Amino acid sequence: MKKYVLGVGLGITLMALSLVGCGLASQTAEQSGKEAKGAAGSNGGNGKEASADGKVELEFFNCKVEGEAVFNKVIEKFEEEHSNVVIKQTAPADAETVLFTRVSTGDVPDIMSVYPAETAYHTMMDDGVYTELTGEEWLHRASDSALQFSTWNGKIYAMPFALNSFGIYCNRTMFKEAGLELPATWSELMDVCEAFQAKGITPFTFVDKDPGYLAQEGERIVGIIKNDVYIDTETVGTTDASFNDADKPYFKELAQALLKTREYAGDTLSYGIEQCVADFANGKIPMFVAITAKYTVIQQNNPDLDFTLIPYPSPVSDDYKIPINVDIAYGVSSKTPHQEEAKAFIEFLSRPEIYQMVADEEGTPPVIEGVNYTIEPLKGIKEVIDSGNTFLTMVNFWPSGWRSEWSVYVQQLISDKNTDNFLKETDRICKEKYAAQ
């Protein structure tokens, strides 16, 4: 079996990246109570196993573990139309770690999740892991912007289905009972925090026990502070510049924002995702900072909750954009002997009437034309995404492993509140990661 050589040190980097990947699959799986089923090789990727009746059997490796149930419904419908194909979905806990490990050993699933704007996946594209899809007519069912985000070196290797974003989940009932409006600026957010606190209500909950969540939050917020801060990270990484320099205050402003919001929360370093979701969903805490993908687990905890996701306001300006990333996209292994069948499944999934099933249940804002978005708590964010008042998250520009190593120091900042050390370590990571490219 061929093993992929994914660049110097990238095998280690891929493992590290998986801890703070775009979908944060391991934490979602923890919330869903899933076990690590479908571990490496369980379904025999690349069509290595045939079903007993001679049908083509394909493995569909899905990092969107919170959507496993609805994707099984899609698979059932696909198999009704394609009676010669059996699709086996693999959606393990810690999905991205499992996927990266399998790719590094050449055990590549036939169809798999791809985050096409991110650096690690670009390397796998360059190394021939995926089949090029550029000429497929059904690609144009996705929006032009999503296709642009999914293009690497002029080619497309994954069909995009949905974009995620980031913000503050707000319990509408608690806001109404407190006589408060949803905040639209940083000063309004601070006023809301003060008002809740004056009523004896802890305003915020954060998943600070997990450095992956913290790094994701920090990466999103520093991008909100400066949408193209990746230019500054590259400058610091390749010159003598520092984030202590007066003309590069962005990570210092990030540190101040993170520490300020923690003044309105409890012992956040002891909070994991399950507790945070439960506290928010059950009306104990009015605000929870998270990505759009957390809609599903919140709704599952309390189907009757009246809540919404609002943009995270910039700590330094009243004029700001929201971060986005390609959150659901699928590609085909270049090594599967069943190219036609694997592409047929992606084409089937991209039909508006089929992807409507996923959008209605999984919740991530879709990019497939003709799909109606019915998730009320996320409609506001979807409108901002559709308006184009967005920027691509920093993880898509930073070198491989940057955010995963940085996560340790974001958590340390929350613990010791030492901004100087945080900036020193951010500088160090910049210089080391860019030097290693």
XYZ file of C-alpha atoms in Angstrom:
437
model
C 0.000 0.000 0.000
C 1.315 3.418 -0.952
C 2.049 5.824 1.886
C 1.681 9.533 1.218
C 4.655 11.748 1.960
C 2.971 14.948 3.063
C 5.874 17.339 3.342
C 8.513 17.716 6.042
C 6.992 17.121 9.437
C 3.435 17.396 8.146
C 2.417 14.027 9.506
C 3.033 15.381 13.009
C 1.441 18.674 12.059
C -1.696 16.969 10.795
C -2.097 15.179 14.086
C -1.703 18.428 15.982
C -4.039 20.324 13.685
C -6.781 17.823 14.282
C -7.007 18.886 17.926
C -8.244 22.307 16.927
C -9.661 21.604 13.465
C -12.366 23.700 11.859
C -15.151 21.438 12.972
C -13.606 20.511 16.331
C -14.970 17.066 15.702
C -13.696 15.418 18.842
C -15.502 17.816 21.141
C -18.690 17.561 19.134
C -18.504 13.815 19.408
C -18.034 14.133 23.161
C -21.173 16.248 23.318
C -23.125 13.697 21.276
C -21.940 10.887 23.511
C -20.514 8.996 20.544
C -17.812 6.388 20.797
C -14.909 6.143 18.421
C -16.657 3.757 16.105
C -15.493 3.376 12.558
C -11.849 3.776 13.505
C -9.071 3.516 10.976
C -9.791 0.930 8.333
C -13.056 -0.322 9.814
C -14.983 0.051 6.588
C -12.108 -0.635 4.253
C -11.661 2.642 2.350
C -10.840 2.814 -1.371
C -13.286 0.040 -2.050
C -10.963 -2.611 -0.651
C -13.940 -4.662 0.519
C -16.887 -5.733 -1.620
C -20.252 -6.457 -0.074
C -21.447 -10.045 0.041
C -23.864 -9.557 -2.862
C -21.212 -8.075 -5.145
C -22.314 -4.465 -4.844
C -19.805 -1.620 -4.874
C -19.116 -0.648 -1.274
C -17.813 2.853 -0.572
C -16.683 4.422 2.676
C -17.975 7.920 3.387
C -15.764 9.457 6.075
C -17.638 12.337 7.665
C -16.017 14.787 10.090
C -19.429 16.407 10.701
C -20.259 13.851 13.357
C -23.158 15.914 14.704
C -24.868 15.371 11.341
C -24.345 11.608 11.201
C -28.047 10.767 11.517
C -29.250 12.991 8.682
C -26.429 11.840 6.401
C -27.576 8.264 6.976
C -30.987 9.348 5.650
C -29.287 10.787 2.567
C -27.342 7.547 2.098
C -30.563 5.541 2.267
C -32.105 7.648 -0.501
C -28.943 7.418 -2.612
C -28.918 3.630 -2.342
C -32.554 3.531 -3.495
C -31.508 5.327 -6.686
C -28.179 3.474 -7.053
C -29.044 -0.096 -6.204
C -25.551 -1.326 -7.106
C -23.811 0.843 -4.451
C -23.578 0.516 -0.673
C -22.346 3.546 1.294
C -20.902 2.982 4.764
C -20.598 6.168 6.809
C -17.662 6.512 9.203
C -18.133 9.292 11.768
C -15.775 8.501 14.653
C -15.019 10.522 17.710
C -11.919 12.657 17.084
C -12.739 12.332 13.391
C -10.078 14.639 11.986
C -7.308 12.922 13.934
C -8.467 9.583 12.566
C -8.678 10.959 9.026
C -5.210 12.523 9.101
C -3.716 9.346 10.520
C -5.289 7.242 7.807
C -4.231 9.592 5.019
C -0.643 9.585 6.320
C -0.567 5.770 6.099
C -2.280 5.570 2.720
C -5.555 4.176 4.098
C -7.684 6.847 2.440
C -11.516 6.672 2.503
C -13.314 6.694 -0.854
C -15.295 9.854 -0.023
C -14.231 12.168 2.785
C -14.630 15.496 4.526
C -12.331 18.233 3.267
C -11.741 21.733 4.636
C -10.635 23.110 1.260
C -9.467 26.549 2.384
C -7.082 25.253 5.071
C -3.327 24.813 4.754
C -3.104 21.134 5.721
C -5.636 20.207 3.062
C -3.809 22.272 0.448
C -0.760 20.123 1.105
C -2.818 16.965 0.621
C -4.204 18.423 -2.610
C -0.673 19.078 -3.832
C 0.334 15.534 -2.855
C -2.401 13.942 -4.939
C -4.651 12.640 -2.158
C -7.834 13.877 -3.853
C -9.392 13.533 -7.286
C -9.671 16.854 -9.092
C -13.320 17.857 -9.549
C -12.815 21.120 -11.439
C -14.763 20.152 -14.555
C -17.813 18.645 -12.859
C -21.002 20.463 -13.898
C -22.684 20.013 -10.515
C -20.033 22.150 -8.805
C -21.970 25.192 -9.946
C -24.828 24.292 -7.639
C -22.659 25.940 -4.981
C -22.336 29.710 -4.696
C -19.516 31.431 -6.546
C -17.953 32.636 -3.297
C -17.945 29.124 -1.810
C -16.298 27.775 -4.956
C -13.728 30.553 -4.749
C -12.921 29.622 -1.137
C -12.622 25.991 -2.238
C -10.197 26.636 -5.101
C -6.501 25.879 -4.715
C -3.989 26.720 -7.440
C -6.835 27.122 -9.903
C -8.327 23.697 -9.186
C -11.201 22.337 -7.118
C -10.837 19.104 -5.160
C -13.925 19.275 -2.922
C -17.557 20.218 -3.374
C -18.550 22.891 -0.802
C -21.935 22.562 0.873
C -21.946 24.952 3.843
C -20.051 27.785 5.501
C -19.696 28.178 9.236
C -19.368 31.356 11.226
C -18.814 32.437 14.792
C -20.541 34.649 17.296
C -22.415 34.822 20.579
C -25.402 32.586 21.222
C -27.971 34.572 23.181
C -30.896 33.258 25.216
C -33.690 35.542 24.016
C -35.923 34.725 26.964
C -33.283 35.760 29.501
C -32.649 38.992 27.597
C -36.363 39.808 27.516
C -36.833 39.038 31.190
C -33.906 41.330 32.018
C -35.271 44.082 29.783
C -32.167 44.031 27.593
C -31.583 44.342 23.848
C -29.173 42.109 21.976
C -25.794 43.910 21.739
C -24.448 45.050 18.391
C -21.238 46.782 19.531
C -18.535 46.079 22.083
C -19.718 48.835 24.409
C -23.258 47.477 24.245
C -21.924 44.000 25.032
C -20.123 45.309 28.101
C -23.281 47.140 29.206
C -25.278 43.916 28.854
C -22.699 42.043 30.929
C -22.875 44.655 33.670
C -26.675 44.554 33.648
C -26.858 40.760 33.951
C -24.203 40.739 36.641
C -26.130 43.380 38.620
C -29.109 41.019 38.589
C -26.998 38.182 39.995
C -26.766 36.373 36.644
C -23.412 35.194 35.276
C -23.424 36.609 31.727
C -21.027 34.283 29.862
C -19.867 30.687 29.645
C -16.689 29.630 27.807
C -15.162 26.261 26.936
C -11.780 27.215 28.394
C -11.031 23.725 29.672
C -10.279 22.767 26.073
C -7.410 24.710 24.465
C -8.761 23.859 21.015
C -11.890 25.888 21.608
C -9.864 28.734 23.061
C -7.569 28.839 20.036
C -10.559 28.843 17.711
C -12.155 31.699 19.646
C -8.892 33.653 19.675
C -8.256 33.072 15.991
C -11.742 34.305 15.097
C -11.591 37.377 17.328
C -8.149 38.534 16.194
C -9.519 38.334 12.658
C -12.504 40.454 13.674
C -10.054 43.003 15.096
C -8.127 43.028 11.805
C -9.518 41.001 8.933
C -6.146 40.561 7.215
C -4.040 40.031 10.339
C -2.489 37.052 8.555
C -0.337 39.632 6.754
C 0.996 40.781 10.110
C 1.636 37.235 11.318
C 3.672 36.609 8.190
C 5.573 39.871 8.727
C 6.366 38.929 12.320
C 7.239 35.423 11.194
C 9.669 36.476 8.490
C 11.243 39.675 9.865
C 12.398 41.184 13.152
C 8.918 42.629 13.755
C 6.982 41.769 16.918
C 3.415 41.918 18.169
C 4.792 44.163 20.888
C 5.439 46.797 18.207
C 3.178 49.846 18.412
C 1.929 49.341 14.835
C 0.907 45.728 15.522
C -1.404 45.879 18.561
C -3.792 43.189 17.354
C -2.843 40.264 19.571
C -2.581 42.563 22.562
C -6.112 43.784 21.812
C -7.171 40.150 21.509
C -5.691 39.334 24.919
C -7.483 42.278 26.460
C -10.798 41.188 24.946
C -10.429 37.580 26.100
C -9.564 38.607 29.627
C -12.299 41.235 29.781
C -15.072 38.821 28.838
C -13.796 36.305 31.416
C -14.502 38.887 34.105
C -18.168 38.121 33.406
C -17.886 34.348 33.628
C -17.207 31.767 36.317
C -14.285 29.367 36.670
C -14.068 28.931 32.918
C -10.950 26.757 32.925
C -13.016 24.010 34.540
C -15.775 24.144 31.905
C -15.927 21.605 29.069
C -18.272 21.704 26.111
C -20.973 19.559 27.726
C -21.314 21.827 30.756
C -21.251 25.010 28.694
C -23.932 23.784 26.317
C -26.087 22.512 29.192
C -25.746 25.746 31.175
C -26.743 27.806 28.155
C -29.492 25.523 26.881
C -31.093 25.186 30.313
C -31.296 28.932 30.958
C -28.540 29.256 33.529
C -26.267 31.455 31.393
C -27.551 33.984 28.814
C -24.525 34.065 26.447
C -22.259 31.403 24.956
C -19.458 32.120 22.457
C -19.238 29.433 19.767
C -19.421 28.583 16.073
C -22.583 27.922 14.068
C -22.028 24.151 14.313
C -22.982 24.262 17.995
C -26.586 25.031 17.050
C -27.333 21.304 16.772
C -26.176 20.304 20.251
C -27.835 23.332 21.851
C -31.124 22.505 20.161
C -30.812 18.839 21.123
C -30.325 19.840 24.770
C -33.431 22.027 24.785
C -35.677 21.947 21.686
C -37.896 24.666 23.169
C -35.112 27.186 23.791
C -35.648 30.631 22.268
C -32.136 31.596 21.191
C -30.173 33.216 18.412
C -26.572 33.665 17.243
C -25.383 37.265 16.897
C -22.094 38.511 15.419
C -19.217 38.876 17.867
C -18.587 42.641 17.950
C -15.148 44.056 17.373
C -13.457 45.194 20.600
C -11.840 48.082 18.698
C -14.437 49.288 16.179
C -18.182 49.501 15.651
C -17.636 48.569 11.981
C -16.711 44.940 11.592
C -17.145 41.773 9.529
C -17.859 38.201 10.600
C -15.464 35.261 10.142
C -16.416 32.378 7.874
C -14.897 29.092 6.780
C -15.898 26.256 4.459
C -17.283 23.880 7.059
C -18.910 21.124 5.016
C -17.218 19.932 1.838
C -16.496 16.489 0.430
C -13.900 15.090 -1.915
C -12.997 11.774 -3.533
C -9.839 9.755 -2.998
C -7.630 9.725 -6.067
C -6.951 6.040 -5.327
C -10.486 4.693 -5.140
C -11.229 2.347 -8.047
C -14.841 3.524 -7.919
C -14.496 7.104 -9.117
C -17.828 7.185 -10.916
C -19.812 5.914 -7.942
C -18.020 8.176 -5.456
C -18.652 11.256 -7.598
C -22.266 10.159 -8.036
C -22.768 10.327 -4.274
C -21.408 13.886 -4.075
C -23.546 14.886 -7.051
C -26.598 13.355 -5.357
C -25.882 15.189 -2.104
C -25.556 18.480 -3.988
C -29.080 18.306 -5.409
C -31.070 21.080 -3.718
C -33.935 18.800 -2.718
C -31.475 16.365 -1.107
C -29.237 18.870 0.650
C -32.390 20.541 1.982
C -32.659 17.530 4.316
C -29.202 18.236 5.728
C -29.733 21.984 6.016
C -33.008 21.489 7.893
C -31.495 19.165 10.472
C -27.738 19.840 10.735
C -28.084 23.620 10.597
C -24.813 24.954 9.132
C -25.656 27.758 6.636
C -25.770 26.134 3.161
C -24.218 27.422 -0.056
C -26.228 25.198 -2.413
C -28.486 27.280 -4.620
C -32.160 26.444 -4.232
C -31.858 25.306 -0.612
C -34.133 27.255 1.735
C -32.659 28.027 5.117
C -35.159 27.369 7.887
C -32.983 27.433 11.029
C -34.452 30.413 12.857
C -31.662 30.935 15.447
C -29.051 31.223 12.672
C -30.995 33.232 10.088
C -29.390 36.502 11.165
C -25.890 35.129 10.683
C -26.933 33.587 7.345
C -28.104 37.008 6.172
C -24.721 38.526 7.026
C -22.957 35.680 5.191
C -25.161 36.243 2.140
C -24.423 39.977 2.258
C -20.708 39.300 1.843
C -19.755 41.277 4.960
C -17.332 38.495 5.867
C -13.697 37.452 5.933
C -12.012 34.060 5.691
C -10.725 32.836 9.061
C -7.032 33.049 9.870
C -6.474 29.291 10.108
C -6.668 29.244 6.316
C -3.590 31.474 6.064
C -1.407 30.541 9.008
C 1.246 27.834 8.542
C 0.347 24.274 9.435
C 0.434 23.725 13.175
C 0.374 27.429 14.049
C -2.985 27.434 15.794
C -2.554 24.068 17.472
C 0.676 25.119 19.209
C -0.716 28.572 19.973
C -3.724 27.031 21.750
C -1.576 26.167 24.772
C -0.616 29.798 25.267
C -4.126 31.128 24.780
C -5.192 28.871 27.628
C -2.187 29.949 29.669
C -3.241 33.570 29.144
C -6.648 32.826 30.636
C -4.932 31.145 33.576
C -2.146 33.589 34.434
C -3.397 36.776 32.684
C 0.178 37.447 31.574
C -0.242 39.353 28.322
C 3.507 39.919 27.900
C 4.200 36.193 27.934
C 1.298 35.581 25.555
C 2.743 38.061 23.056
C 6.240 36.604 23.459
C 5.009 33.088 22.706
C 2.882 34.313 19.805
C 5.985 35.962 18.332
C 8.001 32.765 18.826
C 5.399 30.553 17.177
C 5.169 32.942 14.225
C 8.886 32.902 13.629
C 9.283 29.140 14.071
C 6.330 28.177 11.882
C 7.202 30.498 9.039
C 10.850 29.432 9.198
C 9.747 25.806 8.839
C 7.804 26.423 5.648
